[in-house]
JSON list of C-alpha atoms in Angstrom, two decimals:
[
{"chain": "A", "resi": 143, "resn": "UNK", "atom": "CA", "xyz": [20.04, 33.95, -8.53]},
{"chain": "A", "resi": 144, "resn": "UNK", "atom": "CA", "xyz": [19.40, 30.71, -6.94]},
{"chain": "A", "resi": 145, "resn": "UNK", "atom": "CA", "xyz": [18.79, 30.54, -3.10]},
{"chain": "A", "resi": 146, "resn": "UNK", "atom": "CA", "xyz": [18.25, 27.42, -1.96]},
{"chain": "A", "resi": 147, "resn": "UNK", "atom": "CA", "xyz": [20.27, 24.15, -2.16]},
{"chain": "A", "resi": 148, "resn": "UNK", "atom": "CA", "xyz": [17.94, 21.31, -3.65]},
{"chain": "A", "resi": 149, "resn": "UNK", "atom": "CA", "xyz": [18.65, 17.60, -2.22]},
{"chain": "A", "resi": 150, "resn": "UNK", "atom": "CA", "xyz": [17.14, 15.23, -4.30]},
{"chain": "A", "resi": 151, "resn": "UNK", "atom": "CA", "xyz": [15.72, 12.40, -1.97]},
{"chain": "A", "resi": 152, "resn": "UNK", "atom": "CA", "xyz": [14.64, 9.28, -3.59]},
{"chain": "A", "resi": 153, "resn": "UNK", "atom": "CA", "xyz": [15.13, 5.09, -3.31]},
{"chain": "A", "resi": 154, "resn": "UNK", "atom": "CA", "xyz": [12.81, 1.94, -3.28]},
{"chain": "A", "resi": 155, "resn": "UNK", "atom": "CA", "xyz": [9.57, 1.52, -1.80]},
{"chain": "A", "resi": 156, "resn": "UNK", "atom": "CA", "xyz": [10.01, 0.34, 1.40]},
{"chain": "A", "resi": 157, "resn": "UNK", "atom": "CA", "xyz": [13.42, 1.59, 2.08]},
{"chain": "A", "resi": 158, "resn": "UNK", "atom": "CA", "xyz": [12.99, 4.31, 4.22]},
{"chain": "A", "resi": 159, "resn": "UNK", "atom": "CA", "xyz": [13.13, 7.50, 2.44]},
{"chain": "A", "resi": 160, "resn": "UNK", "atom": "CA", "xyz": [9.74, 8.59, 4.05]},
{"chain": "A", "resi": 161, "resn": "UNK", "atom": "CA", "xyz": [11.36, 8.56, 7.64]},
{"chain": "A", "resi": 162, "resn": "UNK", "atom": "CA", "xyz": [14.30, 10.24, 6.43]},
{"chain": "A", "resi": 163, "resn": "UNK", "atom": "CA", "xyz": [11.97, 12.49, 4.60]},
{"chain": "A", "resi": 164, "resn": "UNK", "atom": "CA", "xyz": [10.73, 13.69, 8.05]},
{"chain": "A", "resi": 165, "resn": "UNK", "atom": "CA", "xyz": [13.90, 13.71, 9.48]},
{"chain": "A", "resi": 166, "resn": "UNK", "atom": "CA", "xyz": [15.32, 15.84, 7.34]},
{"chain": "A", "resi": 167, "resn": "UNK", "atom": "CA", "xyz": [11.75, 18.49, 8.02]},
{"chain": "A", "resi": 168, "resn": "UNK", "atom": "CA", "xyz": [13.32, 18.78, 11.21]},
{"chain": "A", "resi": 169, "resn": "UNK", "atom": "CA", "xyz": [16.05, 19.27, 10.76]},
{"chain": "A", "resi": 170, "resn": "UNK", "atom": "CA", "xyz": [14.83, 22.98, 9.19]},
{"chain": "A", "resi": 171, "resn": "UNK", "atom": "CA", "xyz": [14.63, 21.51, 5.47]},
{"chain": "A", "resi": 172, "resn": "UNK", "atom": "CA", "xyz": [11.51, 22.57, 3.69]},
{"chain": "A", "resi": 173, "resn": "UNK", "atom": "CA", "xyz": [10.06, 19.48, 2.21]},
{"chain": "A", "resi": 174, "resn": "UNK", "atom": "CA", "xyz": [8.43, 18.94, -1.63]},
{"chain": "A", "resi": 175, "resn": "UNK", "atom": "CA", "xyz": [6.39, 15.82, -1.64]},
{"chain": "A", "resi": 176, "resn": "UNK", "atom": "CA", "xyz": [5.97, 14.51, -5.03]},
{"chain": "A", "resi": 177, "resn": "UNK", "atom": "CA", "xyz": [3.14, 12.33, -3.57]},
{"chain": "A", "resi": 178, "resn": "UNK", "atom": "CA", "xyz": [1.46, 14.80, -2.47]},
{"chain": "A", "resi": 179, "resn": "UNK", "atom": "CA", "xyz": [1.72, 17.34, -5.98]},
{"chain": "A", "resi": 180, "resn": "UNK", "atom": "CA", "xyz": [0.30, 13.63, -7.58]},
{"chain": "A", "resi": 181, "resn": "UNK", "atom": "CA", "xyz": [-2.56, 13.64, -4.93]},
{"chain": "A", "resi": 182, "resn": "UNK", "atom": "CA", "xyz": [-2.89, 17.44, -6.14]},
{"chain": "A", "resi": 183, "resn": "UNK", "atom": "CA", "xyz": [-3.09, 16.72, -9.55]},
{"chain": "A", "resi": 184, "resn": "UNK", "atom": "CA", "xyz": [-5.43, 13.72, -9.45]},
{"chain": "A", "resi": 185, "resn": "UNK", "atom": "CA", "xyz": [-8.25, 15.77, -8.64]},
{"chain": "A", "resi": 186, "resn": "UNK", "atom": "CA", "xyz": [-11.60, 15.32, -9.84]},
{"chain": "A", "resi": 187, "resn": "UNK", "atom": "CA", "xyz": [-11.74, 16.54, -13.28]},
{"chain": "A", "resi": 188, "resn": "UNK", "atom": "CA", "xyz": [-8.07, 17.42, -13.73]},
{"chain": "A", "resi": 189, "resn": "UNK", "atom": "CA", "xyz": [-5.87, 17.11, -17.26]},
{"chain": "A", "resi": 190, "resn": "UNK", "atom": "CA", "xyz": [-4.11, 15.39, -15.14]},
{"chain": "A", "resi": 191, "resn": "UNK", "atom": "CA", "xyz": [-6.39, 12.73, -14.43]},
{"chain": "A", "resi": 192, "resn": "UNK", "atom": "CA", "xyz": [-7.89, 12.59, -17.61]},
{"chain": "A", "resi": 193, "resn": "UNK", "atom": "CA", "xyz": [-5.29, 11.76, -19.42]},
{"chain": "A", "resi": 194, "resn": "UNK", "atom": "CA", "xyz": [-4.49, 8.75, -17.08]},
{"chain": "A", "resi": 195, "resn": "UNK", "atom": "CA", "xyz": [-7.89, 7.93, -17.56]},
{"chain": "A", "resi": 196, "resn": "UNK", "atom": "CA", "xyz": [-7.78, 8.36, -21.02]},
{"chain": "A", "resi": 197, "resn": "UNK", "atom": "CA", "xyz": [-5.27, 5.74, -21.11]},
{"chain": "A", "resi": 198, "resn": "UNK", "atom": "CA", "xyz": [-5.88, 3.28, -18.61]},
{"chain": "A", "resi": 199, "resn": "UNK", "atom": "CA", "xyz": [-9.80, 3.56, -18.46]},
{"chain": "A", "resi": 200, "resn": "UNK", "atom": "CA", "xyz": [-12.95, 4.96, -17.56]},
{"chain": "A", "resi": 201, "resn": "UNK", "atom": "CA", "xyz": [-12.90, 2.88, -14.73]},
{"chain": "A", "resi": 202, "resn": "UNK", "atom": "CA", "xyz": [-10.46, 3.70, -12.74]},
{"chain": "A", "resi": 203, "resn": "UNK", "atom": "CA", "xyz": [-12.27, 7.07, -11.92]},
{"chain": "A", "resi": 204, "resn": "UNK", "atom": "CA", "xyz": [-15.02, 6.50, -9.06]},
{"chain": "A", "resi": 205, "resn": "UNK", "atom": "CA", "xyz": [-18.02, 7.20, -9.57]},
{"chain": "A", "resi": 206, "resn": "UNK", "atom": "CA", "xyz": [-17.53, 10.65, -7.41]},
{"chain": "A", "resi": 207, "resn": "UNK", "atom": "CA", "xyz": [-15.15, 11.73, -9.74]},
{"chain": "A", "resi": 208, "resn": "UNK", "atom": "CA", "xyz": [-12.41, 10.77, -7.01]},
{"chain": "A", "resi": 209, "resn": "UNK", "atom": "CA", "xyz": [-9.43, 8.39, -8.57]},
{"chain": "A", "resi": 210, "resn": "UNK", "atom": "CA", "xyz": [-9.85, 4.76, -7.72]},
{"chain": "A", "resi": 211, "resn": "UNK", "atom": "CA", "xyz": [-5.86, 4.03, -6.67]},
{"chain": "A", "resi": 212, "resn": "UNK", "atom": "CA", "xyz": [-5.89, 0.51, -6.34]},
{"chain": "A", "resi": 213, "resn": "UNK", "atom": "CA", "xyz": [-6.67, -0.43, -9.56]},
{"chain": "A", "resi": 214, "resn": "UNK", "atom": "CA", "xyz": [-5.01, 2.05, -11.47]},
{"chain": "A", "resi": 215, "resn": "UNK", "atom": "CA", "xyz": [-1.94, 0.64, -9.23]},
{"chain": "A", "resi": 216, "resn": "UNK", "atom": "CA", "xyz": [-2.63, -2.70, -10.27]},
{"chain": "A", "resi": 217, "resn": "UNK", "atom": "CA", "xyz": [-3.49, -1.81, -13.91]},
{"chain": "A", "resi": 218, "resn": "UNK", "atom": "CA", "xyz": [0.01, 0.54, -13.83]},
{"chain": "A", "resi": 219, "resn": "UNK", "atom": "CA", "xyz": [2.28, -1.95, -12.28]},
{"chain": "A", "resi": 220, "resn": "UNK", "atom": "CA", "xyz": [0.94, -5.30, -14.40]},
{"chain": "A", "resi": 221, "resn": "UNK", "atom": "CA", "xyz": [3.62, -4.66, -16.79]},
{"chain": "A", "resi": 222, "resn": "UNK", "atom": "CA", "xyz": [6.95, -2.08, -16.94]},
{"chain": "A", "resi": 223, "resn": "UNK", "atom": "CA", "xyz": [5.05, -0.76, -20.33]},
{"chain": "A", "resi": 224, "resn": "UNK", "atom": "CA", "xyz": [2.54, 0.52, -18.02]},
{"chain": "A", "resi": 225, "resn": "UNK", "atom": "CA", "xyz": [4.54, 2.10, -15.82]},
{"chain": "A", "resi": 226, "resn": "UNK", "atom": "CA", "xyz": [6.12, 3.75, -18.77]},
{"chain": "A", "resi": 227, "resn": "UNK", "atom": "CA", "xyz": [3.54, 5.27, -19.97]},
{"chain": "A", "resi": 228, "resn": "UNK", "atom": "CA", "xyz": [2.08, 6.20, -16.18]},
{"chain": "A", "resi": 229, "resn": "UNK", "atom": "CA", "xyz": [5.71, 8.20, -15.89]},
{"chain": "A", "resi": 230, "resn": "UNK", "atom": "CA", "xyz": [5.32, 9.36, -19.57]},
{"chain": "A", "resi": 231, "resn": "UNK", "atom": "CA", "xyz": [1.70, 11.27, -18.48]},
{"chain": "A", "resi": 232, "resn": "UNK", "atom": "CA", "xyz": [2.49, 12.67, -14.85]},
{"chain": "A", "resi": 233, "resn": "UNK", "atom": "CA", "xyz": [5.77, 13.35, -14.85]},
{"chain": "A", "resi": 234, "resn": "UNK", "atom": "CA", "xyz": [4.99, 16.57, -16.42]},
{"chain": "A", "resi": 235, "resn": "UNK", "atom": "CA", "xyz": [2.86, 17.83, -14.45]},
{"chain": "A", "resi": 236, "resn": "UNK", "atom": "CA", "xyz": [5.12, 16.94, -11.36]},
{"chain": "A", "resi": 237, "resn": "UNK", "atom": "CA", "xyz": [8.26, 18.84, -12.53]},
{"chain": "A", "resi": 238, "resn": "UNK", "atom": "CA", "xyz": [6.06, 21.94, -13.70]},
{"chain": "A", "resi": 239, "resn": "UNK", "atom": "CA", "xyz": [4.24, 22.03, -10.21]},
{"chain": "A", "resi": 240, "resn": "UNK", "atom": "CA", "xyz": [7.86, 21.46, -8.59]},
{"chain": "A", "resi": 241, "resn": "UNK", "atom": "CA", "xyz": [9.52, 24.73, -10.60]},
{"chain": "A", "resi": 242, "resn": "UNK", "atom": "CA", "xyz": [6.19, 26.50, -9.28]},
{"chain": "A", "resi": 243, "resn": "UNK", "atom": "CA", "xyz": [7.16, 25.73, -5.90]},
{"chain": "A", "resi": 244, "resn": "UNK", "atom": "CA", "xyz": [11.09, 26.45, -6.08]},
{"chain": "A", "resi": 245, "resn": "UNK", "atom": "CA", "xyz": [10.48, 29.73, -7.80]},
{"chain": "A", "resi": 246, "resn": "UNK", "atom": "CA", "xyz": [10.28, 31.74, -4.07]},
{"chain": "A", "resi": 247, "resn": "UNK", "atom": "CA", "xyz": [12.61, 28.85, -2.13]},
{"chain": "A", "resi": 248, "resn": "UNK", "atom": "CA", "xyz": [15.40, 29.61, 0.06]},
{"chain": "A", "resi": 249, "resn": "UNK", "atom": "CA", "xyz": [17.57, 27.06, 2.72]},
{"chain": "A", "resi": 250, "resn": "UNK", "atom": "CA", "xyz": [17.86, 23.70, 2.12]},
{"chain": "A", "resi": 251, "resn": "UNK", "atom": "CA", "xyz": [15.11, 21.91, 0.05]},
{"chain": "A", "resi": 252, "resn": "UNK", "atom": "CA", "xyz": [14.38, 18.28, -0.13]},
{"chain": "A", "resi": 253, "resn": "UNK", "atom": "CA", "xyz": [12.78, 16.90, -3.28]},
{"chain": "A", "resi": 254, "resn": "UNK", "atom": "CA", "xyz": [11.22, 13.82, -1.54]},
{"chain": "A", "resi": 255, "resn": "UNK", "atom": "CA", "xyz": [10.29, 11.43, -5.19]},
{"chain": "A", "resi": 256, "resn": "UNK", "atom": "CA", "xyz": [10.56, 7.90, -5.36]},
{"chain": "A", "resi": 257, "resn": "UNK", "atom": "CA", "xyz": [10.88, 8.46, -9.04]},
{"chain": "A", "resi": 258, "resn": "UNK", "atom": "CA", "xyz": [13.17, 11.14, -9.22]},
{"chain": "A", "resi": 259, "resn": "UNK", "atom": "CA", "xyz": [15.40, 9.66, -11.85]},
{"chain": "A", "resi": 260, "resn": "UNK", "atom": "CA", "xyz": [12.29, 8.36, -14.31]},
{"chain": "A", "resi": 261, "resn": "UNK", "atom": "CA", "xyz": [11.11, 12.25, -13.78]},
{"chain": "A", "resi": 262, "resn": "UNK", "atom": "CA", "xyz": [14.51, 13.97, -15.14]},
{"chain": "A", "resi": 263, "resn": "UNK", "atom": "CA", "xyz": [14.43, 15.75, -11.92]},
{"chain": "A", "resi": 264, "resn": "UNK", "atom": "CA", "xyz": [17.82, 14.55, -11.35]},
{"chain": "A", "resi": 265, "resn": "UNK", "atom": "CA", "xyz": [19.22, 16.94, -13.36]},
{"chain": "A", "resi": 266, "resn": "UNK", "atom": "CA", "xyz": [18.17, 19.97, -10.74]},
{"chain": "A", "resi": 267, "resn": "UNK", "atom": "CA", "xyz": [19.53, 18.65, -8.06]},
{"chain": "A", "resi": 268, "resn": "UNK", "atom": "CA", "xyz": [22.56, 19.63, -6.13]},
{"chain": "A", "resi": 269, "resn": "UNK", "atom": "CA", "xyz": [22.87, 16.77, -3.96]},
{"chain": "A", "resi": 270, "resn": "UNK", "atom": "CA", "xyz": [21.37, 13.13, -4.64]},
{"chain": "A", "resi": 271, "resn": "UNK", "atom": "CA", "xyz": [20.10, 10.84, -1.86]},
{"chain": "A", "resi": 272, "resn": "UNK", "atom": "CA", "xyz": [18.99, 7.45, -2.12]},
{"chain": "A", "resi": 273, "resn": "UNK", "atom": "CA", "xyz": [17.77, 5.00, 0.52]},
{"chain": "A", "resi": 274, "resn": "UNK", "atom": "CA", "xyz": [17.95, 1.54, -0.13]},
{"chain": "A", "resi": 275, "resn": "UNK", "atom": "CA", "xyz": [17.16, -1.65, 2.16]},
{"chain": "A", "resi": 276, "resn": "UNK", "atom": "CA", "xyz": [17.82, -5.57, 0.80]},
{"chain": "A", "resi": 277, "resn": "UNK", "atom": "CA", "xyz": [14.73, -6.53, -0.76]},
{"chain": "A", "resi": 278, "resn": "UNK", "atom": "CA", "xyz": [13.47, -8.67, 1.26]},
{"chain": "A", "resi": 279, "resn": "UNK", "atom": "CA", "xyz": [12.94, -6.36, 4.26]},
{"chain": "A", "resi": 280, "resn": "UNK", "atom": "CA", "xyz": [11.26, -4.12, 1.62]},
{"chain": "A", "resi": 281, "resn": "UNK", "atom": "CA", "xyz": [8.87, -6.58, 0.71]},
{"chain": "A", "resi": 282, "resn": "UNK", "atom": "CA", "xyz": [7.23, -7.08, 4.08]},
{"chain": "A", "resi": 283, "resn": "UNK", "atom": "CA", "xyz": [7.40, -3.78, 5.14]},
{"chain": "A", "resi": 284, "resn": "UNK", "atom": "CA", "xyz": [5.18, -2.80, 2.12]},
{"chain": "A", "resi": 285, "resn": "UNK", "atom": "CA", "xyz": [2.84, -5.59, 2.43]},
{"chain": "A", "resi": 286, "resn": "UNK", "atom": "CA", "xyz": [2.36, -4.11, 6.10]},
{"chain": "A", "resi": 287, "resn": "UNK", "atom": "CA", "xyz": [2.35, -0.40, 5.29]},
{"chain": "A", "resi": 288, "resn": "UNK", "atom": "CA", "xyz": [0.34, -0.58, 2.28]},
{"chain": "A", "resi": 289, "resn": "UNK", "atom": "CA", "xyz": [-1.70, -3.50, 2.88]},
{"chain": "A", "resi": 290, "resn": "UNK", "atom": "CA", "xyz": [-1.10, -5.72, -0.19]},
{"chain": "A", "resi": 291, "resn": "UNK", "atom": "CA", "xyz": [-0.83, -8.66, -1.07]},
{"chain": "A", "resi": 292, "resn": "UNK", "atom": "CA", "xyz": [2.95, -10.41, -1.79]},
{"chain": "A", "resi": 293, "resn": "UNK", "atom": "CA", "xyz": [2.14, -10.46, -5.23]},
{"chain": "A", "resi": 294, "resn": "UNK", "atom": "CA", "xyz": [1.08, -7.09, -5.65]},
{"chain": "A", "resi": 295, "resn": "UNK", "atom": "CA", "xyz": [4.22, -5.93, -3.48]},
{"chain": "A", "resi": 296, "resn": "UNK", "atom": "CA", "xyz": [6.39, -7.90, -5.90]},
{"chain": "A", "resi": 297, "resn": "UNK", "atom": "CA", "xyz": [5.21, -6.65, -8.66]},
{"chain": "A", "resi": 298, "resn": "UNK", "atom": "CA", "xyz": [5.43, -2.86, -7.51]},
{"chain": "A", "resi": 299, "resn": "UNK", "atom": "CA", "xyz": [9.11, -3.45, -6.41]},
{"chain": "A", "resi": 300, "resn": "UNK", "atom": "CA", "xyz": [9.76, -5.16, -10.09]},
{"chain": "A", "resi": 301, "resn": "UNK", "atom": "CA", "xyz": [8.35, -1.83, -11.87]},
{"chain": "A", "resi": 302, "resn": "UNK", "atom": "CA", "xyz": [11.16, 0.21, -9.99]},
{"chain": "A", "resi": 303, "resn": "UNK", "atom": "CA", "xyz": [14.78, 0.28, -10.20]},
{"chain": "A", "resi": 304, "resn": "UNK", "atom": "CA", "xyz": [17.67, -1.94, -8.98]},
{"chain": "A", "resi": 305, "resn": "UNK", "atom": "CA", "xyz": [19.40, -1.07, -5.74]},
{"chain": "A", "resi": 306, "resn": "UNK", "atom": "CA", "xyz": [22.15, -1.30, -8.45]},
{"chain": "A", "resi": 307, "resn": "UNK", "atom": "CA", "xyz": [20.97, 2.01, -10.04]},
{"chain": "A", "resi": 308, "resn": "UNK", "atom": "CA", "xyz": [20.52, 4.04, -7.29]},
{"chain": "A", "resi": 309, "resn": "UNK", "atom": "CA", "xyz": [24.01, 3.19, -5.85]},
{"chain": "A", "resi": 310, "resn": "UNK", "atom": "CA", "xyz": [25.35, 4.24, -9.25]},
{"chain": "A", "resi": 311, "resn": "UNK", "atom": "CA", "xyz": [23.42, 7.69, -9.85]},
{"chain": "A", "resi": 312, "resn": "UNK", "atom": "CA", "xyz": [22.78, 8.92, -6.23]},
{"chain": "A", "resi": 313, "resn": "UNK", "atom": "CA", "xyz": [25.85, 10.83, -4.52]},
{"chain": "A", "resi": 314, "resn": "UNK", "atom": "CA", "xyz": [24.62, 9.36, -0.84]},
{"chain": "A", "resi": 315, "resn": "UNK", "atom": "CA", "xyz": [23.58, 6.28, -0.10]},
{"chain": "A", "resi": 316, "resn": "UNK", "atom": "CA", "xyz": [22.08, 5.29, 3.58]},
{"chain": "A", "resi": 317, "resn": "UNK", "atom": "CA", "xyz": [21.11, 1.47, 4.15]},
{"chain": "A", "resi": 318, "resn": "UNK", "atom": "CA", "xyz": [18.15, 0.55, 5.95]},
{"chain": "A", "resi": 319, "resn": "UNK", "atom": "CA", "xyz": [18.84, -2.90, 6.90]},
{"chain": "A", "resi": 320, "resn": "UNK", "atom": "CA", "xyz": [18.61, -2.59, 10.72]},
{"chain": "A", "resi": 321, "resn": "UNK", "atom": "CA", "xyz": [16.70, -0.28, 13.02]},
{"chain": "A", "resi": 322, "resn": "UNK", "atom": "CA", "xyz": [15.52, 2.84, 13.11]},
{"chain": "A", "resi": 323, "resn": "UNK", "atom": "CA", "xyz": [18.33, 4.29, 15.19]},
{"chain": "A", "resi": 324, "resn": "UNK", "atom": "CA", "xyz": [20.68, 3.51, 12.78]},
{"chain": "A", "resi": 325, "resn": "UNK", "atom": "CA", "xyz": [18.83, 5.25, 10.15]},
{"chain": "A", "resi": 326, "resn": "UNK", "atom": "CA", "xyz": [18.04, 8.32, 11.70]},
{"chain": "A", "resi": 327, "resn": "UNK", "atom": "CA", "xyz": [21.90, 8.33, 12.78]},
{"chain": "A", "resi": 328, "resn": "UNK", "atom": "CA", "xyz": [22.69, 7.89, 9.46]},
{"chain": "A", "resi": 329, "resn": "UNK", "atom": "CA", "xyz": [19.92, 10.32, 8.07]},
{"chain": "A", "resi": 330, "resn": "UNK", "atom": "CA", "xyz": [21.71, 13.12, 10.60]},
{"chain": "A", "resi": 331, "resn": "UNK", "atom": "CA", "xyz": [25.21, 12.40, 9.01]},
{"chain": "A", "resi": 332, "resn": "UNK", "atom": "CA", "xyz": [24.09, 13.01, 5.60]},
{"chain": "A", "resi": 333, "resn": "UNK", "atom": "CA", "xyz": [22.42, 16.23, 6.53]},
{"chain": "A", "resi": 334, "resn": "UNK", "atom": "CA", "xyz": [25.44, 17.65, 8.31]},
{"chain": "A", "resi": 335, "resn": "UNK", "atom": "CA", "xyz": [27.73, 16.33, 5.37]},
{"chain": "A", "resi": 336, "resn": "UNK", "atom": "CA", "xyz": [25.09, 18.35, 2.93]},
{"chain": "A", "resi": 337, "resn": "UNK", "atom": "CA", "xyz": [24.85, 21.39, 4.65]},
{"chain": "A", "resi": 338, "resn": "UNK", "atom": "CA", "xyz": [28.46, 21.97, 5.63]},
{"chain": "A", "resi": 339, "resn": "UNK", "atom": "CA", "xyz": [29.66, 21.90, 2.29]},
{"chain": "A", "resi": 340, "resn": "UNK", "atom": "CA", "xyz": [30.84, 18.79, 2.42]},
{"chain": "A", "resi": 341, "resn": "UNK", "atom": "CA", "xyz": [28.97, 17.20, -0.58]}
]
């Protein structure tokens, strides 16, 4: 029988979902990263990685066998196509390694994946959360987190989906248009609402 309750945590880059990510650790959640299972599975001379290859090139695999990120980024972003088929190839291996990981999990559980919904993981969870911030904002925070240029932040919010979406699919929605009080305050709520039963 299942013990844990699994909150699916997702929304646009640049929202916010990381800080509420680690909010929510502190709360006494036990965090899965998809990130990090992707860093996992891009290992030098995974399936995983050779199948991206496979499709996208050689070249985007350094010459140390490590993955080259920026340009299969750029190469995966250039086009929603390319995305698709980026999704079609990891996805997989994300939601296997993600079963793996739930098999022994008790408490609360937060399923932290900007791509939730493109995975199917949707369908596991108990509780959807999405975090979403006026695009705008989202644009310059991701030039300044990630370093990129406004082009290559436009093009990365362009291969994801509306706000639209995520206020239609996701049971909770938190806005990050203003500071990070109000987010965390808002991050709390959603917790307590969560784990009292209310959602």
């Amino acid at each position: 029988m299942k013990q844990y309750k699994l909150i699916g945590l997702t929304g646009q880059s640049g929202a916010g979902k990381s800080t509420v990510s680690k909010l929510f650790s502190k709360l006494g959640a036990k965090i899965i990263n998809a990130d990090e299972i992707v860093t996992d599975l891009y290992t030098p001379g995974s399936y995983c990685l050779k199948a991206v290859a496979a499709y996208f090139g050689a070249e985007i695999i350094n010459p140390d066998g490590t993955l080259n990120r920026r340009m299969l980024a750029e190469r995966a972003f250039s086009s929603k196509e390319n995305t698709a088929a980026l999704n079609a190839i990891v996805h997989p291996f994300v939601t296997a390694r993600l079963f793996e990981l739930l098999k022994d999990a008790k408490g609360v559980v937060v399923f932290d994946a900007p791509q939730l919904f493109e995975a199917g993981a949707d369908v596991i969870c108990d509780v959807i959360l999405a975090v979403v911030a006026d695009e705008k904002l989202r644009l310059k925070r991701i030039i300044h987190r990630d370093n990129l240029t406004e082009e290559q932040a436009v093009s990365r919010i362009k291969a994801q989906f509306s706000e639209d979406y995520f206020r239609k699919h996701a049971d909770i929605i938190i806005e990050n248009n203003s500071d990070e009080r109000n987010l965390i305050r808002q991050g709390e709520e959603a917790y307590n609402s969560i784990t009292n039963g209310v959602m």
